[in-house]
Coordinates of C-alpha atoms and ligand atoms in Angstrom, one line a residue:
M1 CA 0.0 0.0 0.0
D2 CA 1.3 3.5 -0.9
Y3 CA 0.6 5.2 2.4
Q4 CA 1.7 8.6 1.2
A5 CA -0.9 8.3 -1.6
L6 CA -3.5 7.4 1.0
A7 CA -2.5 10.4 3.2
D8 CA -2.8 12.7 0.2
L9 CA -6.1 11.2 -0.7
L10 CA -7.5 11.7 2.8
F11 CA -6.0 15.1 3.6
P12 CA -5.6 16.8 0.2
N13 CA -5.6 20.3 1.8
V14 CA -3.0 19.6 4.5
T15 CA 0.3 21.0 3.2
E16 CA 2.0 21.9 6.4
T17 CA 4.5 19.5 7.9
C18 CA 4.7 18.4 11.6
E19 CA 8.0 20.2 11.9
E20 CA 6.5 23.4 10.7
V21 CA 3.7 23.1 13.2
E22 CA 6.2 22.3 15.9
A23 CA 8.2 25.4 15.1
R24 CA 5.1 27.5 16.0
F25 CA 5.1 25.9 19.5
P26 CA 8.7 26.3 20.6
A27 CA 10.1 24.9 23.8
R28 CA 9.2 27.0 26.9
N29 CA 12.0 28.9 28.5
L30 CA 11.6 27.8 32.1
P31 CA 13.9 26.9 35.1
E32 CA 15.0 23.4 35.6
G33 CA 12.3 21.3 37.3
A34 CA 9.4 23.7 36.4
V35 CA 6.1 21.8 35.9
V36 CA 3.9 22.7 33.0
S37 CA 0.4 21.5 33.5
R38 CA -3.1 22.2 32.5
M39 CA -6.8 21.8 33.2
A40 CA -8.6 20.5 30.2
P41 CA -12.2 20.4 31.2
S42 CA -15.2 19.8 28.9
P43 CA -17.6 22.8 28.9
T44 CA -20.6 20.9 30.2
G45 CA -21.8 23.8 32.4
F46 CA -21.3 21.8 35.6
V47 CA -18.2 22.6 37.6
H48 CA -17.7 20.2 40.4
L49 CA -15.5 19.6 43.4
G50 CA -13.5 17.1 41.3
N51 CA -12.6 19.9 38.9
L52 CA -11.4 22.0 41.8
V53 CA -9.4 19.1 43.3
Q54 CA -7.7 18.5 39.9
G55 CA -7.2 22.2 39.5
T56 CA -5.7 22.6 42.9
I57 CA -3.2 19.8 42.3
S58 CA -2.1 21.3 38.9
E59 CA -2.0 24.8 40.3
R60 CA 0.2 23.8 43.2
M61 CA 2.5 21.6 41.2
T62 CA 3.0 24.3 38.5
H63 CA 3.3 27.4 40.7
Q64 CA 5.4 25.9 43.5
S65 CA 7.9 24.9 40.8
G66 CA 8.0 28.2 38.9
G67 CA 6.1 26.5 36.0
V68 CA 3.1 27.3 34.0
L69 CA -0.6 26.4 34.4
F70 CA -2.9 26.8 31.4
L71 CA -6.5 26.2 30.6
R72 CA -7.4 24.3 27.5
V73 CA -11.1 23.8 26.7
E74 CA -12.0 20.3 25.6
D75 CA -14.9 21.2 23.4
T76 CA -14.5 18.2 21.0
D77 CA -17.8 16.8 21.9
A78 CA -20.2 19.4 20.4
K79 CA -23.2 17.4 21.6
R80 CA -22.4 17.8 25.3
E81 CA -21.6 21.4 25.1
V82 CA -23.8 23.9 26.9
P83 CA -23.8 27.5 25.8
G84 CA -22.0 29.8 28.2
A85 CA -20.3 26.9 29.9
V86 CA -16.8 28.2 29.2
E87 CA -17.7 31.4 31.0
V88 CA -19.1 29.5 34.0
L89 CA -16.0 27.4 34.1
I90 CA -13.5 30.2 33.9
N91 CA -15.4 32.4 36.5
T92 CA -15.9 29.5 38.9
L93 CA -12.3 28.5 38.9
K94 CA -11.2 32.1 39.3
H95 CA -13.6 32.4 42.2
Y96 CA -11.7 29.6 43.9
G97 CA -8.4 31.1 43.2
I98 CA -7.2 28.9 40.4
I99 CA -5.4 31.5 38.3
F100 CA -4.2 30.4 34.9
D101 CA -1.0 31.8 33.5
E102 CA -2.3 31.2 30.0
G103 CA -5.0 29.6 28.0
A104 CA -8.6 30.1 27.1
T105 CA -10.2 33.3 28.4
I106 CA -13.8 34.4 28.2
D107 CA -13.5 36.2 25.0
G108 CA -10.4 34.6 23.5
D109 CA -7.0 33.3 24.3
N110 CA -4.1 34.4 26.4
G111 CA -0.7 32.9 25.5
N112 CA 1.5 31.7 22.7
Y113 CA 0.5 28.1 22.5
G114 CA -3.1 28.6 21.4
P115 CA -5.7 28.3 20.2
Y116 CA -6.8 26.9 23.5
R117 CA -10.2 25.6 22.4
Q118 CA -9.7 22.2 20.8
R119 CA -12.2 22.6 18.1
Q120 CA -10.2 25.6 16.8
R121 CA -7.2 23.4 16.5
A122 CA -8.7 21.0 13.9
S123 CA -6.1 21.9 11.2
I124 CA -3.3 21.2 13.6
Y125 CA -4.5 17.7 14.4
H126 CA -4.9 17.0 10.7
V127 CA -1.2 17.6 10.1
F128 CA -0.3 14.9 12.6
A129 CA -3.1 12.7 11.4
K130 CA -1.7 12.9 7.8
K131 CA 1.7 12.0 9.0
L132 CA 0.4 8.9 10.8
V133 CA -1.4 7.8 7.7
S134 CA 1.7 8.4 5.5
E135 CA 3.6 6.1 7.8
G136 CA 1.0 3.4 7.8
Q137 CA 0.1 4.1 11.5
A138 CA -3.5 5.2 10.8
Y139 CA -6.2 4.4 8.3
P140 CA -9.7 5.4 7.5
C141 CA -12.6 3.2 8.6
F142 CA -16.0 3.4 6.9
C143 CA -17.9 1.0 9.2
T144 CA -21.5 2.0 9.7
E145 CA -23.1 1.9 13.2
D146 CA -24.9 -1.3 12.1
E147 CA -21.6 -3.0 11.1
L148 CA -20.1 -2.1 14.4
T149 CA -23.1 -3.5 16.2
A150 CA -22.8 -6.7 14.2
M151 CA -19.2 -6.9 15.2
R152 CA -20.0 -6.6 18.9
E153 CA -22.7 -9.3 18.6
K154 CA -20.2 -11.6 16.9
Q155 CA -17.7 -10.9 19.7
E156 CA -20.3 -11.5 22.3
A157 CA -21.3 -14.9 20.7
A158 CA -17.6 -15.9 20.4
K159 CA -17.0 -14.8 24.0
V160 CA -14.0 -12.7 23.0
N161 CA -13.0 -9.1 24.0
F162 CA -15.0 -6.3 22.6
G163 CA -13.5 -3.7 20.3
Y164 CA -12.1 -2.9 16.9
Y165 CA -8.9 -5.0 16.8
G166 CA -7.2 -7.8 14.9
E167 CA -9.5 -9.8 12.7
F168 CA -12.4 -7.6 13.6
A169 CA -10.7 -4.5 12.3
A170 CA -12.5 -4.5 9.0
W171 CA -10.8 -1.6 7.3
R172 CA -7.3 -2.2 8.6
D173 CA -5.9 -3.6 5.4
R174 CA -8.3 -2.7 2.7
P175 CA -6.9 -1.8 -0.7
I176 CA -6.8 1.9 -1.6
E177 CA -9.4 1.3 -4.4
D178 CA -12.0 0.4 -1.8
I179 CA -11.2 3.5 0.2
K180 CA -11.4 5.6 -3.0
A181 CA -14.8 4.1 -3.9
Q182 CA -16.2 5.0 -0.4
L183 CA -14.8 8.5 -0.6
D184 CA -16.3 9.0 -4.0
A185 CA -19.6 7.8 -2.7
G186 CA -19.3 10.5 -0.1
N187 CA -19.5 8.0 2.8
P188 CA -18.4 9.2 6.2
W189 CA -15.2 7.8 7.8
V190 CA -13.3 8.0 11.0
L191 CA -9.5 7.8 11.2
R192 CA -8.3 4.8 13.3
F193 CA -4.9 4.1 14.8
R194 CA -3.3 1.0 13.6
S195 CA -2.3 -0.7 16.8
T196 CA 0.8 -3.0 16.8
G197 CA 0.2 -3.9 20.5
S198 CA -0.8 -7.3 21.9
I199 CA -2.6 -8.1 25.0
E200 CA -0.1 -10.8 25.5
N201 CA 2.6 -8.2 26.3
Q202 CA 3.0 -6.1 29.4
F203 CA 5.3 -3.3 30.3
K204 CA 6.3 -1.3 33.4
F205 CA 5.0 2.2 34.0
D206 CA 5.4 4.7 36.8
D207 CA 2.5 6.9 37.8
L208 CA 3.1 9.7 40.2
V209 CA 0.2 8.7 42.3
K210 CA -0.5 5.0 41.6
G211 CA 3.2 4.1 41.7
K212 CA 4.8 1.3 39.7
L213 CA 2.4 -0.3 37.4
T214 CA 2.4 -3.3 35.1
I215 CA 0.4 -2.4 32.0
T216 CA -1.0 -4.5 29.3
E217 CA -0.4 -3.3 25.8
N218 CA -3.3 -1.9 23.8
D219 CA -4.4 -3.9 20.7
I220 CA -7.4 -1.8 19.8
D221 CA -7.5 0.4 16.7
H222 CA -9.0 3.4 18.5
V223 CA -10.5 6.3 16.7
L224 CA -8.3 9.4 16.3
L225 CA -10.5 11.6 14.3
K226 CA -14.3 11.5 14.3
S227 CA -16.3 11.7 11.1
D228 CA -16.5 15.5 11.4
G229 CA -12.7 15.7 11.5
I230 CA -12.6 16.6 15.2
P231 CA -10.2 14.5 17.2
T232 CA -11.1 12.2 20.0
Y233 CA -9.9 13.0 23.5
H234 CA -7.0 10.6 23.0
F235 CA -5.6 12.2 19.9
A236 CA -6.1 15.8 21.1
H237 CA -4.4 14.9 24.4
A238 CA -1.3 13.6 22.6
V239 CA -1.0 16.4 20.1
D240 CA -1.9 19.3 22.4
D241 CA 0.2 18.2 25.4
H242 CA 3.1 17.7 23.1
L243 CA 2.8 21.1 21.4
M244 CA 2.0 22.9 24.6
H245 CA 5.0 21.3 26.3
T246 CA 2.9 19.8 29.2
T247 CA 5.3 18.1 31.6
H248 CA 2.6 16.7 33.9
V249 CA -0.8 15.4 33.1
V250 CA -3.1 15.6 36.2
R251 CA -6.3 13.9 35.5
G252 CA -9.0 11.5 36.9
D253 CA -8.0 7.8 37.1
E254 CA -10.9 6.9 34.8
W255 CA -8.3 7.5 32.1
M256 CA -6.2 4.7 33.3
A257 CA -8.1 2.3 31.1
T258 CA -6.9 4.1 27.9
L259 CA -3.5 5.0 29.3
P260 CA -1.9 2.1 27.4
F261 CA -3.3 3.6 24.2
H262 CA -2.0 7.1 25.1
I263 CA 1.5 5.8 25.7
Q264 CA 1.4 3.9 22.4
L265 CA 0.2 7.0 20.6
F266 CA 2.9 9.3 22.0
N267 CA 5.4 6.7 20.9
A268 CA 3.9 6.4 17.4
L269 CA 4.0 10.2 17.0
G270 CA 7.6 10.4 18.3
F271 CA 6.5 12.5 21.3
K272 CA 8.1 12.5 24.7
L273 CA 5.7 11.1 27.2
P274 CA 4.6 13.5 30.0
K275 CA 4.5 12.4 33.6
Y276 CA 1.1 11.2 34.7
V277 CA -0.7 12.1 38.0
H278 CA -3.8 9.9 38.0
I279 CA -6.1 11.0 40.8
G280 CA -8.6 8.8 42.4
P281 CA -12.3 9.8 42.7
L282 CA -13.7 11.8 45.6
M283 CA -15.3 9.3 47.9
K284 CA -17.8 9.7 50.8
M285 CA -19.1 7.5 53.5
D286 CA -22.6 6.2 52.9
G287 CA -23.5 4.3 56.0
N288 CA -20.6 2.0 56.6
S289 CA -19.2 1.9 53.1
K290 CA -17.4 4.3 50.9
R291 CA -18.8 5.3 47.5
K292 CA -17.9 7.8 44.8
L293 CA -19.5 11.2 45.2
S294 CA -22.3 11.3 42.6
K295 CA -23.7 14.2 40.7
R296 CA -27.2 12.8 41.1
K297 CA -27.1 12.0 44.8
D298 CA -24.8 14.6 46.3
P299 CA -25.5 18.3 46.0
E300 CA -22.2 19.0 47.7
L301 CA -20.4 17.8 44.5
A302 CA -21.4 21.1 42.7
L303 CA -19.1 24.0 43.4
T304 CA -22.2 26.4 43.3
Y305 CA -23.3 24.6 46.5
Y306 CA -20.3 25.9 48.5
K307 CA -20.9 29.4 47.2
A308 CA -24.6 29.4 48.1
E309 CA -23.9 27.9 51.6
G310 CA -21.3 30.6 52.1
F311 CA -18.2 28.7 52.6
P312 CA -15.3 31.1 52.3
I313 CA -13.0 30.3 49.4
A314 CA -10.1 30.1 51.8
A315 CA -11.9 27.4 53.8
V316 CA -12.7 25.3 50.8
R317 CA -9.1 25.5 49.6
E318 CA -7.8 24.7 53.1
Y319 CA -10.1 21.7 53.3
I320 CA -9.1 20.4 49.9
M321 CA -5.5 20.5 51.0
T322 CA -6.3 18.5 54.1
I323 CA -7.8 15.7 52.1
L324 CA -5.1 15.8 49.5
N325 CA -2.0 15.6 51.6
S326 CA -2.2 13.9 55.0
N327 CA 0.8 15.9 56.4
F328 CA -1.0 19.2 55.7
E329 CA -2.8 19.3 59.1
D330 CA 0.5 18.9 61.0
W331 CA 2.0 21.6 58.9
R332 CA -0.9 23.8 59.6
R333 CA -0.6 23.3 63.3
A334 CA 3.1 24.2 63.1
N335 CA 2.4 27.2 60.8
P336 CA -1.0 28.5 61.9
D337 CA -0.7 31.8 60.1
A338 CA 1.2 30.9 57.0
S339 CA -0.3 31.2 53.6
L340 CA -1.7 28.0 52.1
D341 CA 0.8 28.4 49.3
A342 CA 3.7 28.0 51.6
F343 CA 2.9 24.4 52.1
Q344 CA 4.9 22.1 49.9
F345 CA 2.3 20.0 48.1
S346 CA 3.4 16.5 46.9
P347 CA 1.5 14.4 44.4
K348 CA 3.2 11.4 45.9
K349 CA 1.1 11.8 49.1
L350 CA -2.2 11.6 47.3
N351 CA -4.2 8.6 48.2
P352 CA -4.2 6.4 45.1
A353 CA -7.7 5.1 46.0
G354 CA -9.1 8.6 46.1
S355 CA -9.7 11.1 48.8
L356 CA -12.5 10.9 51.3
F357 CA -14.8 13.9 51.4
D358 CA -16.2 14.6 54.8
Y359 CA -18.7 17.4 55.2
A360 CA -18.4 17.6 58.9
K361 CA -14.7 18.0 58.6
L362 CA -15.1 20.8 56.0
T363 CA -17.4 22.6 58.4
D364 CA -14.8 22.3 61.1
V365 CA -12.0 23.6 58.9
S366 CA -14.2 26.4 57.8
K367 CA -15.1 27.4 61.4
N368 CA -11.4 27.6 62.1
V369 CA -10.6 29.6 59.0
I370 CA -13.4 32.1 59.8
S371 CA -12.4 32.4 63.4
K372 CA -8.9 33.6 62.3
M373 CA -10.2 36.3 60.0
D374 CA -10.4 39.9 61.3
A375 CA -13.8 41.5 61.6
E376 CA -13.3 43.7 58.5
T377 CA -12.5 40.6 56.4
V378 CA -15.5 38.7 57.8
Y379 CA -17.7 41.8 57.1
A380 CA -16.6 42.1 53.5
L381 CA -17.1 38.4 52.7
L382 CA -20.3 38.1 54.5
L383 CA -21.7 41.2 52.8
E384 CA -20.7 39.9 49.4
W385 CA -22.5 36.6 50.2
A386 CA -25.6 38.2 51.7
Q387 CA -26.0 40.6 48.8
E388 CA -26.3 37.7 46.5
F389 CA -28.1 35.1 48.7
D390 CA -30.0 37.1 51.3
P391 CA -30.3 40.6 50.0
E392 CA -32.5 41.8 52.8
F393 CA -29.8 40.9 55.4
G394 CA -27.2 42.3 53.0
G395 CA -29.0 45.6 53.1
K396 CA -28.9 45.7 56.8
L397 CA -25.2 44.9 56.9
A398 CA -24.5 47.6 54.3
A399 CA -26.6 50.2 56.0
D400 CA -24.3 50.5 59.0
K401 CA -20.9 49.0 58.5
G402 CA -19.5 50.2 61.8
Y403 CA -22.3 48.5 63.7
A404 CA -21.9 45.2 61.8
V405 CA -18.1 45.2 62.2
A406 CA -18.5 45.8 65.9
I407 CA -20.8 42.8 66.1
L408 CA -18.4 40.6 64.1
A409 CA -15.5 41.7 66.2
I410 CA -16.9 40.0 69.3
G411 CA -14.5 37.4 70.5
R412 CA -12.1 37.9 67.6
G413 CA -8.4 38.4 67.7
G414 CA -7.4 36.7 70.9
K415 CA -5.5 33.4 71.3
K416 CA -8.7 31.5 71.5
P417 CA -11.1 33.2 69.1
R418 CA -14.8 32.4 69.1
K419 CA -15.9 29.8 66.6
D420 CA -19.4 30.9 65.8
M421 CA -19.9 30.3 62.1
S422 CA -18.7 27.8 59.6
T423 CA -20.6 29.4 56.7
W424 CA -22.0 32.8 55.9
K425 CA -25.5 31.3 56.0
E426 CA -25.0 30.8 59.7
A427 CA -24.3 34.5 60.3
K428 CA -28.0 35.5 60.5
P429 CA -29.0 32.9 63.1
Y430 CA -25.9 33.9 65.0
M431 CA -26.1 37.7 65.0
G432 CA -29.5 38.5 63.6
F433 CA -30.8 39.5 67.0
F434 CA -28.7 42.7 66.8
Y435 CA -31.2 43.9 64.2
D436 CA -34.7 44.5 65.6
E437 CA -36.5 43.0 62.7
Y438 CA -34.8 39.6 63.3
L439 CA -35.2 39.7 67.1
E440 CA -37.3 36.8 68.3
A441 CA -39.5 36.8 71.4
P442 CA -37.8 34.8 74.2
V443 CA -39.2 31.5 75.2
F444 CA -38.4 31.1 78.9
D445 CA -37.9 27.8 80.6
E446 CA -41.3 26.9 82.1
K447 CA -39.9 25.5 85.3
F448 CA -39.3 29.2 86.4
D449 CA -42.1 31.3 87.7
K450 CA -42.8 34.2 85.4
A451 CA -42.9 36.5 88.4
V452 CA -39.4 35.6 89.3
I453 CA -38.1 36.3 85.8
K454 CA -40.0 39.6 85.9
T455 CA -38.3 40.5 89.2
V456 CA -34.9 39.7 87.8
L457 CA -35.4 41.8 84.7
G458 CA -36.8 44.7 86.8
K459 CA -33.8 44.6 89.2
F460 CA -31.4 44.4 86.3
V461 CA -32.9 47.4 84.5
A462 CA -32.8 49.4 87.8
T463 CA -29.1 48.7 88.5
Y464 CA -27.7 48.7 84.9
D465 CA -25.0 51.2 84.2
A466 CA -23.4 51.2 80.8
A467 CA -20.2 52.4 82.3
D468 CA -19.7 49.2 84.3
D469 CA -16.9 47.0 83.0
S470 CA -17.5 43.3 82.6
A471 CA -16.6 42.4 86.2
A472 CA -18.8 45.1 87.8
W473 CA -21.6 44.1 85.4
F474 CA -21.4 40.5 86.5
D475 CA -21.2 41.5 90.2
K476 CA -24.6 43.1 89.8
V477 CA -26.0 39.9 88.2
K478 CA -24.7 38.0 91.2
A479 CA -26.3 40.4 93.6
I480 CA -29.6 39.9 91.9
T481 CA -29.1 36.2 92.1
T482 CA -28.7 36.2 95.8
D483 CA -31.5 38.7 96.3
I484 CA -34.0 36.3 94.7
G485 CA -32.7 33.3 96.6
F486 CA -30.9 31.7 93.8
T487 CA -27.3 30.5 94.3
T488 CA -24.0 31.8 92.8
D489 CA -22.3 28.6 94.1
M490 CA -22.3 26.4 91.0
K491 CA -20.3 23.7 92.7
A492 CA -22.9 23.4 95.5
Y493 CA -25.6 23.4 93.0
K494 CA -24.1 20.6 91.0
A495 CA -23.7 18.5 94.1
D496 CA -27.4 18.9 95.0
P497 CA -29.5 20.7 92.4
A498 CA -32.7 20.0 94.3
A499 CA -31.5 22.3 97.1
F500 CA -31.7 25.4 95.0
P501 CA -34.5 27.1 93.1
G502 CA -32.0 28.3 90.5
T503 CA -28.5 29.7 89.9
V504 CA -26.6 32.6 88.6
A505 CA -26.6 30.9 85.2
D506 CA -30.4 30.9 85.1
V507 CA -30.4 34.6 86.1
S508 CA -28.0 35.4 83.3
T509 CA -30.1 33.4 80.9
F510 CA -33.2 35.4 81.7
I511 CA -31.4 38.6 80.9
R512 CA -29.7 37.2 77.9
Q513 CA -33.0 36.0 76.5
A514 CA -34.7 39.3 77.2
V515 CA -32.0 41.2 75.3
T516 CA -31.2 38.7 72.5
G517 CA -34.3 36.5 72.3
K518 CA -31.9 33.5 72.6
T519 CA -30.5 31.3 75.3
N520 CA -27.0 31.4 73.8
A521 CA -25.4 34.5 72.4
P522 CA -22.0 36.0 72.6
D523 CA -20.8 37.8 75.8
L524 CA -23.9 39.7 77.0
H525 CA -22.0 42.6 78.5
T526 CA -20.4 43.3 75.1
V527 CA -23.6 42.7 73.3
M528 CA -25.3 45.4 75.4
Q529 CA -22.4 47.8 74.8
I530 CA -22.9 47.4 71.0
L531 CA -26.7 47.6 71.2
G532 CA -26.4 50.6 73.5
K533 CA -28.1 51.2 76.8
E534 CA -31.3 52.6 75.5
R535 CA -32.0 49.8 73.0
S536 CA -31.0 47.1 75.5
L537 CA -33.2 48.3 78.2
E538 CA -36.1 49.0 75.9
R539 CA -35.9 45.4 74.8
I540 CA -36.0 44.2 78.4
A541 CA -38.9 46.5 79.2
K542 CA -40.9 45.1 76.3
V543 CA -40.3 41.5 77.6
I544 CA -41.3 42.6 81.1
A545 CA -44.6 43.8 79.7
T546 CA -45.3 40.4 78.4
L547 CA -44.7 38.6 81.7
Ligands
LIG601 N1 -11.8 16.6 29.8 C1 -11.0 15.6 30.4 C2 -11.6 15.4 31.8 O1 -12.1 16.3 32.3 C3 -9.6 16.0 30.5 C4 -8.7 15.0 31.1 C5 -7.3 15.6 31.0 O2 -7.0 16.4 31.9 O3 -6.5 15.2 30.1 O4 -11.6 14.3 32.3

């Protein structure tokens, strides 16, 4: 067979050589050891936690080595594409701090290795496709859907492996006349790789996460170009990662199955193989067993979920690092105030079986992260969230910044900061009582006589002095306690509760409930300082009137 003639027949318009294309994508000028990696998501409109995990790994590996991270949009499957999805993708990743050095942008491209949308690279793939055909390493296949179905049925009956290989590869060695006749008839074709591999052979391979692997050769003549001339993932991966000088491919381990083919393809094209970082899926506990996070069952898979709940970005990123590298938490304890980027991330420490996602742990991490922020930062982030997800609350926060910041400053800044919120959604339940519209009527414990509560509140109003410091304030509460025959001796009370009608804690709770509507609220002395004397006492007076 004259392969060059076949190549010219299939790709009459391709005149460029591979060398010429390669000259347009020169080697990158980077320091020794710099990692070049990419995200290559499909624009399906759904950005999930897995994307962020993959992005975080690539981002860390590139940027901590002085390398380059780029975004390449895998839009080869036009059927799955959702309008506006690229925009959603770019904005979401940016929101989570994954900053690309180059690649697809909302309205075009940024960088010298583009285009960064694969469909725009069709002519590039065709140059390499033509070369493979001219070398006898690829050939056109005119099989119809029906013929492929018949092939599968035959394989099923014969109990042999499925796929287009060996004797089943109907177009592998057809004469050029047959091909011409099909082309003349205008029949659609795909370009297939001519595999020289055998499933009898194995070879060794080193994956940065999975470790040393023994891999079986690929014997399937996979499709390189679809009938519309657009490449499959496999072919685009090889050509693009070669031309864009990717050193590390970070991707989901669902690609392990076709890795033997990818390795074969890089070899056939004469490309240097990148290093592979195959990451396991995100898992979660479901009862006593682990399962993959699923788009259908788990709303927490969608990144929009974290935004709507109001998890700060810093918290989500911090959490992701805890599930990716088991030594991260020790590092964090030793470096409580360091930037996340100061941690040396290692792909070798990824769990090959996949990371376990634990919502409770995320909440915990988030609580810590928020507790370390200063009040101004909390205010800015909370306001941004509320304006989108609870505009009414957002309006109140915006109306008096000084007031909101004073509230958010309660218990902040010390060695042991308060841990009140894990999400911005929890802010209103926590601090809403500071705003009259959100103040709820107190529900007092029925075991106390209303008259007693009324007496406590009356005495408190009568003796309250806004100039009292916290200690003087509490002394007055204790005095009221003794006055009404309750005890201030908590030890004695615990030893024999029945001996006392109530304690100083109960008295404090009455006052707290009258001022805040709730049984637990931050330090009441501070709360009353922020509310102001008039408003605090007015609230108490209103409650007295109901008793
Ligand atoms: N679109 C592919 C995916 O999201 C890209 C895989 C890759 O990074 O090569 O799985």
